[in-house]
Amino acid sequence: MITCLADTLFPRAGQATVTVLEHLGCDVVFPAEQTCCGQMHGNTGYRDDGLGLARRACRVFADAERVVCPSASCVGWLRETAPMLAAAAGDDALVAELRGLAPRMRELTELIIDDLGVEDVGASFPHTVTYHPTCHSLRGLHLGERPVRLLRAVRGLQLVPLPSAEECCGFGGTFALKNADVSMAMLADKVRCVGDSGAEVATAVDGSCLMQIGGALSRQRTGVRTMHLAEILAARE
Amino acid sequence: MSEGFPQAARAALADTQLRRNLAGATATIRARRAAAVAECDDWQELRDAAEAIKTRTMARLPELLEMLETRVTEAGGTVHWARDAAEANAAVAAVAAAHGADEVIKVKSIATDEIGLNEALAARGVRAFETDLAELINQLGDDWSSHILVPAIHRNRSEIRRLFARTIAKGRPLTDAPEELAEAARVYLRERFLSVPMAVSGANFAIAETGAVCVVESEGNGRMCTTLPRVLVTVMGIEKLLPRWRDLEVFLQILPRSATGEPMSPYTSLWTGVHPGDGPEEFHLVILDNGRTDVLADELGRQALHCIRCSACLNVCPVYTRVGGHAYGSVYPGPIGAILTPQLKGLHAAPTLPFASTLCGACLEVCPVKIDIPSVLVHLRGRVVRETRGRVTREGVMMAAVAKAFGSRRRYERAQRLARLGHGPLADQVMGRWTAMRDLPEPPAQTFRSWWRERQG
Ligand code: SF4
């Protein structure tokens, strides 16, 4: 499952996901019927639209053995939030469909570490990198050390700690627009910490947070760029 | 609320003194809490136990409240039931009138802020003196609480010195030293403790099986209020109840550690009714609903009533720690305020609060009673959209258009093409407000799906 955001604006993250998975021997399929998982609508209060799109996602991926997505927040939405809202809405059929999807659904690093049992994906990336644990990966999916273990195995990569790493970047979906000022206040601190880390690349497992952080790094001409974790894992520099 | 959260937050963000005071104070409490929690090997078990006790209590609330009433009455107290703020205020005022009291001293209590007790008493000619140092600071400054536990967290010492020099310590030399500021307050408050015949308190807990009421505090001023005056009135929300005495074992561990990062609060006061020759001669317990029964009707939202007001969620919230409490326009600020206020006062009264969060989950991680604040926020956002908005809003039209575009592959791919040119529903949602402060990458030469199509040949 490639997020609507990656599909439209950050195709390299999607391409890298395919590259990494194929390198690890997976048979990758991209059902072109997929659009959006419904997270934005669901989290913004448009429950029925969000659940409609979640239902659509369940059907598009009904036959897949594993559904892999390079976004912790989309995985969290389909595995946890959408079932909770569907139950509250009394939509038992959808709850059942989502329950059918959940055990097959994986965030990218979950699949690589838990299912494939791999830490070294054969990447080489001779750059200084800092890792931002996004809220949904850290406190939602509890990915823990998985992404960092993968990064540590990348040849040439120097991983530097991000100060106050566990603080939110201020994205929050439509929060970034509805509460743009607070979002920016949070982002300003995050960008300062990225700068303090001394990294030339900031990475994470959520494209949306990277869009937020990268948007400010670029606007401020910091000379630091963002890359999705998948892109680093696919690198052979 | 006269204005929404985004506008109020914008103003707060520009207050550099506030930002500095808040960032410093919340970082200190955060670190203290983290250390105090790390000392407990069974912290997660304690949280589970606390959550379970609260859930069980809510399921039997009417019966347990009646048990509390019986026990309090047996112990010589008087119970008053208040459906709303007006009834609660009238009950307190009636006690004051019966004793001819035109002054009362108060223990820090958010429930009495919620019902506007001080103003209601003032309207009947009764003056209320706050005795909690921070509440006193707010009262003297004609200001209001911005934090559940540290109501004057938005003030620093030199601001407080200037305030005291204008009010209770007129003409006396005063520096920013904490001891001097505390001494000025002490001198002022001691006179009240010794002369005012009636006190009003809130309650952290009340025990159904014994009728005991519990107040936890750091200064000892609360204990002065609950022991010195002849008459004591306690106002408690119905959700403060615990079934059994031994439930305190759990809550007296999790509350201080979560709140101030202490293993135990300096003052834990417990009393049951009245005892001749010891403490107040008269005790009144006002049991307050004020919207809480309605909250109980919402299966997802009702966990907000489990809150023990430790304020840990405020201190870790990336939104609260930057904007402070006033921006929430409610006596309950921060993450818990964002889910409690709209439920207590009605969604119409605070429609922007459920959106005042990035759903980062830091609140849930620290909450000692495991309230799933992010889930309740998402749920309440849905209720705001469904229950408070007219049929057609700009945002609603836009979201419907985007949902429609996402609803079929053909429409989605068309919208993608438009978005890449900077038009259509996907682009409209984002462009202007996003790029005011951040860059957006140039649209890539190719979408993922067109790359995939080419690759498949
Ligand atoms: S919601 Fe939880 S963390 Fe927040 S004040 Fe209440 S009990 Fe404490």
XYZ file of C-alpha atoms in Angstrom, chain A residues 3-237:
235
model
C 0.036 6.303 0.599
C -1.767 8.898 -1.477
C 0.873 11.382 -0.348
C 3.805 9.235 -1.486
C 2.035 8.331 -4.716
C 1.393 11.956 -5.607
C 4.248 13.951 -4.084
C 6.961 11.598 -2.836
C 7.121 8.723 -5.333
C 10.735 8.006 -4.434
C 9.654 6.704 -1.016
C 7.273 4.314 -2.766
C 9.838 3.259 -5.338
C 12.395 2.661 -2.606
C 9.897 0.529 -0.695
C 9.471 -1.649 -3.783
C 13.243 -1.856 -4.298
C 13.925 -2.911 -0.701
C 11.150 -5.494 -0.637
C 12.147 -7.031 -3.961
C 15.763 -7.132 -2.869
C 14.641 -9.111 0.170
C 12.836 -11.574 -2.080
C 9.254 -10.391 -1.702
C 6.804 -10.636 -4.559
C 5.516 -7.054 -4.667
C 2.170 -6.115 -6.146
C 0.678 -2.607 -6.354
C -3.092 -2.831 -6.868
C -3.792 0.282 -8.916
C -7.317 0.486 -7.470
C -5.897 1.827 -4.179
C -6.329 5.536 -3.448
C -6.272 6.737 0.182
C -6.814 4.854 3.454
C -9.141 7.536 4.847
C -6.922 8.681 7.691
C -7.196 12.384 6.943
C -10.976 12.311 6.841
C -11.300 10.100 9.896
C -8.912 12.106 12.024
C -10.492 15.407 10.989
C -13.980 14.417 12.075
C -15.326 13.193 8.750
C -15.882 9.773 10.191
C -18.168 8.337 7.574
C -15.973 9.432 4.655
C -12.904 8.126 6.467
C -14.543 4.796 7.191
C -15.783 4.550 3.602
C -12.218 4.857 2.359
C -11.007 2.390 4.990
C -13.604 -0.090 3.760
C -12.408 0.504 0.220
C -8.823 -0.221 1.319
C -9.919 -3.489 2.987
C -11.449 -4.622 -0.295
C -8.578 -3.546 -2.520
C -6.178 -5.542 -0.352
C -8.513 -8.434 0.433
C -6.322 -11.007 -1.336
C -2.878 -9.840 -0.251
C -0.883 -12.084 2.041
C 0.795 -9.065 3.653
C -0.120 -5.425 3.204
C 3.002 -3.296 3.651
C 2.890 0.454 3.977
C 5.761 2.925 4.428
C 3.695 5.076 6.811
C 3.129 4.394 10.500
C 0.169 6.742 10.718
C -1.747 5.080 7.868
C -1.079 1.658 9.398
C -2.191 2.929 12.799
C -5.360 4.327 11.292
C -6.350 1.071 9.608
C -5.304 -1.208 12.455
C -6.542 0.810 15.421
C -8.396 4.077 14.899
C -10.720 2.992 12.093
C -11.919 -0.140 13.960
C -12.547 2.001 17.051
C -14.619 4.514 15.060
C -16.438 1.787 13.139
C -17.410 0.122 16.401
C -18.638 3.445 17.791
C -20.650 3.963 14.601
C -22.200 0.525 15.026
C -20.796 -0.689 11.699
C -20.063 -4.289 12.683
C -19.496 -5.425 9.101
C -16.677 -2.926 8.700
C -15.211 -3.848 12.074
C -15.056 -7.441 10.806
C -13.411 -6.397 7.537
C -10.837 -4.314 9.370
C -10.164 -7.182 11.770
C -9.470 -9.303 8.706
C -6.968 -6.763 7.436
C -5.177 -5.922 10.695
C -3.182 -9.153 11.165
C -1.906 -8.898 7.587
C -1.053 -5.213 7.764
C 2.550 -4.157 8.407
C 4.480 -0.961 8.626
C 7.648 -1.364 6.523
C 10.123 -1.872 9.386
C 7.767 -4.349 11.083
C 7.772 -6.466 7.950
C 11.539 -6.361 7.484
C 12.427 -7.095 11.109
C 9.522 -9.194 12.395
C 8.459 -11.179 9.326
C 11.635 -11.355 7.283
C 13.996 -11.402 10.270
C 16.465 -9.095 8.518
C 18.411 -6.135 9.914
C 21.011 -5.632 7.218
C 19.187 -4.952 3.976
C 22.444 -4.478 2.059
C 22.236 -0.704 1.835
C 25.135 1.682 1.804
C 24.681 5.377 2.443
C 27.810 7.283 3.460
C 26.133 10.270 5.105
C 25.411 11.678 8.537
C 21.802 10.868 9.383
C 19.509 11.644 12.296
C 16.330 9.689 12.961
C 13.069 11.318 14.063
C 10.752 8.780 15.713
C 7.348 9.980 14.548
C 4.538 9.966 17.086
C 2.554 7.262 15.322
C 5.584 5.013 14.978
C 6.734 5.593 18.552
C 3.577 5.820 20.650
C 1.065 4.413 18.157
C 2.667 1.313 16.671
C 5.434 1.026 19.286
C 8.052 0.369 16.625
C 10.719 0.899 19.243
C 14.237 0.272 18.009
C 13.267 -1.347 14.699
C 14.031 1.622 12.424
C 17.267 2.380 14.262
C 18.419 -1.234 14.018
C 17.945 -1.073 10.268
C 19.827 2.206 10.041
C 22.729 0.926 12.122
C 23.266 -1.870 9.623
C 23.593 0.527 6.677
C 27.183 0.750 5.435
C 28.887 4.112 5.778
C 25.967 5.679 7.572
C 26.762 7.729 10.620
C 23.730 7.895 12.881
C 23.674 10.949 15.157
C 21.151 11.449 17.965
C 18.345 13.958 17.566
C 17.845 16.126 20.678
C 14.298 15.926 22.106
C 13.688 13.268 19.474
C 10.372 12.095 20.889
C 8.640 15.453 20.600
C 6.031 15.837 17.911
C 7.062 17.762 14.769
C 3.741 19.609 14.732
C 2.265 18.066 11.604
C -0.832 16.311 12.911
C -2.621 16.090 9.544
C -5.091 18.926 9.178
C -3.742 20.338 12.466
C -0.894 21.797 10.382
C -3.506 23.908 8.579
C -6.164 24.475 11.242
C -3.617 25.405 13.899
C -0.864 26.582 11.597
C 0.696 28.858 14.212
C 1.060 26.216 16.910
C 2.208 23.759 14.269
C 4.951 26.170 13.245
C 6.012 26.772 16.850
C 6.508 23.031 17.251
C 8.209 22.724 13.897
C 10.616 25.553 14.716
C 11.876 23.585 17.721
C 12.125 20.366 15.722
C 14.120 22.055 12.982
C 16.433 23.600 15.571
C 17.053 20.138 17.031
C 17.727 18.686 13.577
C 20.258 21.464 13.073
C 21.842 20.793 16.471
C 22.199 17.105 15.626
C 24.719 17.950 12.948
C 23.069 15.622 10.438
C 22.858 16.273 6.724
C 19.816 14.027 6.354
C 16.807 13.683 8.653
C 14.834 10.490 8.236
C 11.619 8.961 9.569
C 9.027 6.336 8.684
C 6.181 8.787 7.958
C 6.153 10.797 4.766
C 3.762 13.359 6.192
C 6.046 14.319 9.095
C 8.950 14.431 6.659
C 6.957 16.795 4.469
C 6.477 19.043 7.502
C 10.096 18.925 8.672
C 11.472 19.057 5.138
C 9.219 21.986 4.299
C 10.837 24.103 6.992
C 14.378 22.829 6.405
C 13.988 23.877 2.807
C 12.285 27.213 3.520
C 15.063 28.118 5.926
C 17.748 27.029 3.457
C 19.366 24.907 6.165
C 21.226 22.644 3.787
C 19.715 19.616 5.526
C 17.336 17.356 3.603
C 14.746 14.781 4.540
C 14.539 11.256 3.188
C 12.105 8.482 3.946
C 13.757 5.570 5.747
C 12.935 3.349 2.757
C 15.043 5.571 0.503
C 18.061 5.076 2.746
C 17.473 1.335 2.893
C 17.339 1.246 -0.899
C 20.504 3.323 -1.311
C 23.640 1.779 -2.782
C 25.916 4.815 -2.747
